[in-house]
Structures are given as structure tokens and as C-alpha cells.
């Protein structure tokens, strides 16, 4: 099934991908990333984009901002974020789960 993702959600997903690259060792950035992903999850579910929402939920399950420490799951989260970013940028009109 093809999911149509609005331009504003695609833009914020891309912003989240960029933010995560800076967030792995900066608590404030990490916290901002987590909040943005929570917002995106809600918006994706409201839009009926459940395949992408599932990927965002996977990220959120691994995302646990901690003050003063490096993210233990940054590599795994980065892989999912790169996949999301690649899908969104490669096919800007559709996501094919």
C-alpha cells in the first residue's frame, strides 16, 4: 500500500534526520530530536501513514535522552533515520512500505 506523506511532515522528517546527526552527544539536541519524533509520530498516525509511523515508533523506543552521556543506541537509530530520510528524499510523493 502506498502512503502519501504531506510536504510538512517530509520536511520535519528530514529535519529530524539532520538533528539526530548532531544529537548523539548533546543532551539538548537529543531532547529536541525526541520531542520532534513524538510530534511526527502523532502527525503520521493522524494522516494514516502507519508504515512510516511504525519506523518512527521504533526510533522512539530506542531513543532515551540522558544528561552527560553518549547515546548507547545512536548507531541503530541513525540507520533507521537514514532509511527514512532516503525514502522521503528519493520518492517525495510516496512511501512504499
CSV table of N, CA and C in Angstrom, one decimal:
chain,number,residue,atom,x,y,z
A,1,UNK,N,0.8,-1.2,0.0
A,1,UNK,CA,0.0,0.0,0.0
A,1,UNK,C,0.9,1.2,0.0
A,2,UNK,N,0.5,2.2,-0.8
A,2,UNK,CA,1.3,3.5,-0.8
A,2,UNK,C,0.7,4.5,0.1
A,3,UNK,N,1.6,5.1,0.8
A,3,UNK,CA,1.2,6.2,1.8
A,3,UNK,C,1.6,7.5,1.2
A,4,UNK,N,0.7,8.5,1.2
A,4,UNK,CA,1.1,9.8,0.8
A,4,UNK,C,1.4,10.6,2.0
A,5,UNK,N,2.6,11.1,2.1
A,5,UNK,CA,3.1,11.9,3.2
A,5,UNK,C,3.1,13.4,2.8
A,6,UNK,N,2.5,14.2,3.6
A,6,UNK,CA,2.4,15.7,3.3
A,6,UNK,C,3.8,16.3,3.3
A,7,UNK,N,4.0,17.4,2.6
A,7,UNK,CA,5.3,18.0,2.5
A,7,UNK,C,5.8,18.5,3.8
A,8,UNK,N,4.9,19.0,4.7
A,8,UNK,CA,5.3,19.5,6.0
A,8,UNK,C,5.9,18.3,6.9
A,9,UNK,N,5.3,17.2,6.8
A,9,UNK,CA,5.8,16.0,7.5
A,9,UNK,C,7.2,15.6,6.9
A,10,UNK,N,7.3,15.5,5.6
A,10,UNK,CA,8.5,15.2,5.0
A,10,UNK,C,9.6,16.1,5.4
A,11,UNK,N,9.3,17.4,5.4
A,11,UNK,CA,10.3,18.4,5.8
A,11,UNK,C,10.8,18.2,7.2
A,12,UNK,N,9.8,17.9,8.1
A,12,UNK,CA,10.2,17.7,9.5
A,12,UNK,C,10.9,16.3,9.7
A,13,UNK,N,10.6,15.3,8.9
A,13,UNK,CA,11.4,14.1,9.0
A,13,UNK,C,12.8,14.3,8.6
A,14,UNK,N,13.0,15.1,7.5
A,14,UNK,CA,14.3,15.4,7.1
A,14,UNK,C,15.1,16.2,8.2
A,15,UNK,N,14.4,17.2,8.8
A,15,UNK,CA,15.0,18.0,9.8
A,15,UNK,C,15.4,17.1,11.0
A,16,UNK,N,14.5,16.1,11.3
A,16,UNK,CA,14.8,15.2,12.4
A,16,UNK,C,16.1,14.3,12.1
A,17,UNK,N,16.2,13.9,10.8
A,17,UNK,CA,17.4,13.2,10.4
A,17,UNK,C,18.7,14.0,10.6
A,18,UNK,N,18.6,15.3,10.2
A,18,UNK,CA,19.8,16.2,10.4
A,18,UNK,C,20.0,16.4,11.9
A,19,UNK,N,19.0,16.6,12.6
A,19,UNK,CA,19.1,16.9,14.1
A,19,UNK,C,19.8,15.7,14.8
A,20,UNK,N,19.4,14.5,14.4
A,20,UNK,CA,19.9,13.3,15.1
A,20,UNK,C,21.5,13.2,14.9
A,21,UNK,N,22.0,13.6,13.7
A,21,UNK,CA,23.4,13.6,13.5
A,21,UNK,C,24.1,14.5,14.5
A,22,UNK,N,23.5,15.5,15.0
A,22,UNK,CA,24.2,16.4,16.0
A,22,UNK,C,23.8,16.0,17.4
A,23,UNK,N,22.8,15.2,17.6
A,23,UNK,CA,22.2,15.0,18.9
A,23,UNK,C,22.9,13.9,19.7
A,24,UNK,N,23.7,13.0,19.1
A,24,UNK,CA,24.2,11.8,19.8
A,24,UNK,C,25.1,12.2,21.0
A,25,UNK,N,25.7,13.3,21.1
A,25,UNK,CA,26.4,13.6,22.3
A,25,UNK,C,26.1,15.0,22.9
A,26,UNK,N,24.9,15.5,22.5
A,26,UNK,CA,24.4,16.8,23.0
A,26,UNK,C,23.0,16.6,23.6
A,27,UNK,N,22.9,16.6,24.9
A,27,UNK,CA,21.6,16.3,25.5
A,27,UNK,C,20.5,17.2,25.0
A,28,UNK,N,20.7,18.5,24.9
A,28,UNK,CA,19.7,19.4,24.5
A,28,UNK,C,19.2,19.1,23.0
A,29,UNK,N,20.1,18.8,22.1
A,29,UNK,CA,19.8,18.4,20.8
A,29,UNK,C,19.0,17.0,20.8
A,30,UNK,N,19.5,16.1,21.6
A,30,UNK,CA,18.8,14.8,21.8
A,30,UNK,C,17.4,15.0,22.2
A,31,UNK,N,17.2,15.8,23.2
A,31,UNK,CA,15.9,16.1,23.7
A,31,UNK,C,15.0,16.7,22.7
A,32,UNK,N,15.5,17.6,21.9
A,32,UNK,CA,14.7,18.3,20.8
A,32,UNK,C,14.4,17.2,19.7
A,33,UNK,N,15.3,16.3,19.4
A,33,UNK,CA,15.1,15.3,18.5
A,33,UNK,C,13.9,14.4,18.9
A,34,UNK,N,14.0,14.0,20.2
A,34,UNK,CA,13.0,13.1,20.7
A,34,UNK,C,11.6,13.8,20.7
A,35,UNK,N,11.5,15.0,21.1
A,35,UNK,CA,10.2,15.7,21.0
A,35,UNK,C,9.7,15.9,19.6
A,36,UNK,N,10.6,16.1,18.6
A,36,UNK,CA,10.2,16.2,17.2
A,36,UNK,C,9.7,14.9,16.7
A,37,UNK,N,10.3,13.8,17.1
A,37,UNK,CA,9.9,12.5,16.7
A,37,UNK,C,8.5,12.1,17.3
A,38,UNK,N,8.3,12.5,18.5
A,38,UNK,CA,7.0,12.3,19.2
A,38,UNK,C,5.9,13.0,18.4
A,39,UNK,N,6.2,14.3,18.0
A,39,UNK,CA,5.2,15.1,17.3
A,39,UNK,C,5.0,14.4,15.9
A,40,UNK,N,6.0,14.0,15.3
A,40,UNK,CA,5.9,13.4,13.9
A,40,UNK,C,5.1,12.1,14.0
A,41,UNK,N,5.3,11.3,15.1
A,41,UNK,CA,4.5,10.0,15.2
A,41,UNK,C,3.0,10.3,15.3
A,42,UNK,N,2.7,11.3,16.0
A,42,UNK,CA,1.3,11.7,16.1
A,42,UNK,C,0.7,12.2,14.8
A,43,UNK,N,1.4,13.0,14.1
A,43,UNK,CA,1.0,13.5,12.8
A,43,UNK,C,0.9,12.4,11.8
A,44,UNK,N,1.9,11.5,11.8
A,44,UNK,CA,1.8,10.4,10.8
A,44,UNK,C,0.6,9.5,11.1
A,45,UNK,N,0.4,9.2,12.3
A,45,UNK,CA,-0.8,8.4,12.6
A,45,UNK,C,-2.1,9.1,12.2
A,46,UNK,N,-2.2,10.4,12.5
A,46,UNK,CA,-3.4,11.1,12.1
A,46,UNK,C,-3.6,11.1,10.6
A,47,UNK,N,-2.5,11.1,9.9
A,47,UNK,CA,-2.5,11.1,8.4
A,47,UNK,C,-2.7,9.7,7.8
A,48,UNK,N,-2.7,8.7,8.6
A,48,UNK,CA,-2.9,7.3,8.2
A,48,UNK,C,-1.6,6.7,7.6
A,49,UNK,N,-0.5,7.3,7.9
A,49,UNK,CA,0.8,6.8,7.3
A,49,UNK,C,1.4,5.8,8.4
A,50,UNK,N,0.8,4.7,8.5
A,50,UNK,CA,1.2,3.8,9.6
A,50,UNK,C,2.5,3.1,9.4
A,51,UNK,N,2.9,2.8,8.1
A,51,UNK,CA,4.2,2.2,7.9
A,51,UNK,C,5.4,3.1,8.4
A,52,UNK,N,5.3,4.4,8.0
A,52,UNK,CA,6.3,5.3,8.4
A,52,UNK,C,6.2,5.6,9.9
A,53,UNK,N,5.0,5.6,10.5
A,53,UNK,CA,4.8,5.8,11.9
A,53,UNK,C,5.4,4.7,12.7
A,54,UNK,N,5.3,3.4,12.1
A,54,UNK,CA,6.0,2.3,12.8
A,54,UNK,C,7.5,2.5,12.9
A,55,UNK,N,8.1,3.0,11.8
A,55,UNK,CA,9.5,3.3,11.8
A,55,UNK,C,9.9,4.3,12.9
A,56,UNK,N,9.0,5.4,12.9
A,56,UNK,CA,9.3,6.4,13.9
A,56,UNK,C,9.1,5.9,15.3
A,57,UNK,N,8.2,5.0,15.5
A,57,UNK,CA,8.0,4.4,16.8
A,57,UNK,C,9.2,3.6,17.2
A,58,UNK,N,9.8,2.8,16.3
A,58,UNK,CA,11.0,2.1,16.5
A,58,UNK,C,12.1,3.0,17.0
A,59,UNK,N,12.2,4.1,16.4
A,59,UNK,CA,13.3,5.1,16.8
A,59,UNK,C,13.0,5.5,18.2
A,60,UNK,N,11.7,5.9,18.5
A,60,UNK,CA,11.4,6.4,19.8
A,60,UNK,C,11.6,5.3,20.9
A,61,UNK,N,11.4,4.1,20.6
A,61,UNK,CA,11.6,3.0,21.6
A,61,UNK,C,13.1,2.9,22.0
A,62,UNK,N,14.0,3.2,21.0
A,62,UNK,CA,15.4,3.2,21.3
A,62,UNK,C,16.0,4.5,21.8
A,63,UNK,N,15.2,5.6,21.6
A,63,UNK,CA,15.6,6.9,22.0
A,63,UNK,C,15.4,7.2,23.5
A,64,UNK,N,16.4,7.5,24.2
A,64,UNK,CA,16.3,7.7,25.6
A,64,UNK,C,17.3,8.8,26.0
A,65,UNK,N,17.0,10.1,25.9
A,65,UNK,CA,18.0,11.1,26.2
A,65,UNK,C,18.5,11.0,27.6
A,66,UNK,N,19.8,11.1,27.7
A,66,UNK,CA,20.4,11.1,29.1
A,66,UNK,C,21.4,12.2,29.2
A,67,UNK,N,21.4,12.9,30.3
A,67,UNK,CA,22.3,14.0,30.5
A,67,UNK,C,23.7,13.5,30.8
A,68,UNK,N,24.6,14.1,30.0
A,68,UNK,CA,26.0,13.8,30.3
A,68,UNK,C,26.6,12.5,29.8
A,69,UNK,N,25.8,11.8,28.9
A,69,UNK,CA,26.4,10.5,28.3
A,69,UNK,C,26.1,10.4,26.8
A,70,UNK,N,26.9,9.6,26.2
A,70,UNK,CA,26.7,9.4,24.8
A,70,UNK,C,25.6,8.4,24.6
A,71,UNK,N,24.8,8.5,23.5
A,71,UNK,CA,23.7,7.6,23.3
A,71,UNK,C,24.2,6.2,23.0
A,72,UNK,N,23.7,5.3,23.7
A,72,UNK,CA,24.1,3.9,23.5
A,72,UNK,C,23.6,3.3,22.2
A,73,UNK,N,22.5,3.8,21.7
A,73,UNK,CA,21.8,3.2,20.6
A,73,UNK,C,21.8,4.1,19.4
A,74,UNK,N,22.8,5.1,19.4
A,74,UNK,CA,22.9,6.1,18.3
A,74,UNK,C,23.1,5.4,16.9
A,75,UNK,N,23.9,4.4,16.8
A,75,UNK,CA,24.1,3.8,15.6
A,75,UNK,C,22.9,3.1,15.0
A,76,UNK,N,22.1,2.4,15.8
A,76,UNK,CA,20.9,1.8,15.3
A,76,UNK,C,19.9,2.8,14.9
A,77,UNK,N,19.7,3.9,15.7
A,77,UNK,CA,18.8,4.9,15.4
A,77,UNK,C,19.2,5.6,14.1
A,78,UNK,N,20.5,5.9,14.0
A,78,UNK,CA,21.0,6.5,12.8
A,78,UNK,C,20.6,5.7,11.5
A,79,UNK,N,20.7,4.4,11.6
A,79,UNK,CA,20.4,3.6,10.4
A,79,UNK,C,18.9,3.7,10.0
A,80,UNK,N,18.1,3.7,11.0
A,80,UNK,CA,16.6,3.9,10.7
A,80,UNK,C,16.4,5.3,10.2
A,81,UNK,N,17.0,6.3,10.8
A,81,UNK,CA,16.8,7.7,10.3
A,81,UNK,C,17.3,7.9,8.9
A,82,UNK,N,18.5,7.3,8.6
A,82,UNK,CA,19.0,7.4,7.2
A,82,UNK,C,18.0,6.7,6.2
A,83,UNK,N,17.4,5.6,6.6
A,83,UNK,CA,16.5,4.9,5.8
A,83,UNK,C,15.2,5.8,5.5
A,84,UNK,N,14.7,6.4,6.6
A,84,UNK,CA,13.6,7.3,6.5
A,84,UNK,C,13.9,8.5,5.6
A,85,UNK,N,15.1,9.1,5.8
A,85,UNK,CA,15.5,10.2,5.0
A,85,UNK,C,15.6,9.8,3.6
A,86,UNK,N,16.2,8.7,3.3
A,86,UNK,CA,16.4,8.3,1.9
A,86,UNK,C,15.1,8.0,1.2
A,87,UNK,N,14.2,7.4,1.9
A,87,UNK,CA,12.8,7.1,1.3
A,87,UNK,C,12.1,8.4,1.0
A,88,UNK,N,12.2,9.4,2.0
A,88,UNK,CA,11.5,10.6,1.8
A,88,UNK,C,12.1,11.4,0.7
A,89,UNK,N,13.4,11.5,0.6
A,89,UNK,CA,14.1,12.3,-0.4
A,89,UNK,C,14.1,11.7,-1.8
A,90,UNK,N,14.1,10.3,-1.8
A,90,UNK,CA,14.1,9.6,-3.1
A,90,UNK,C,12.8,9.7,-3.8
A,91,UNK,N,11.7,9.5,-3.1
A,91,UNK,CA,10.4,9.5,-3.6
A,91,UNK,C,9.5,10.5,-2.8
A,92,UNK,N,9.6,11.7,-3.1
A,92,UNK,CA,9.0,12.8,-2.3
A,92,UNK,C,7.5,12.7,-2.3
A,93,UNK,N,6.8,12.0,-3.2
A,93,UNK,CA,5.4,12.0,-3.2
A,93,UNK,C,4.8,10.7,-2.4
A,94,UNK,N,5.6,9.7,-2.3
A,94,UNK,CA,5.0,8.4,-1.8
A,94,UNK,C,6.1,7.7,-0.9
A,95,UNK,N,5.5,6.9,0.0
A,95,UNK,CA,6.3,6.0,0.7
A,95,UNK,C,5.7,4.6,0.4
A,96,UNK,N,6.6,3.7,0.0
A,96,UNK,CA,6.1,2.4,-0.4
A,96,UNK,C,6.7,1.4,0.6
A,97,UNK,N,5.8,1.1,1.7
A,97,UNK,CA,6.3,0.2,2.8
A,97,UNK,C,6.8,-1.1,2.3
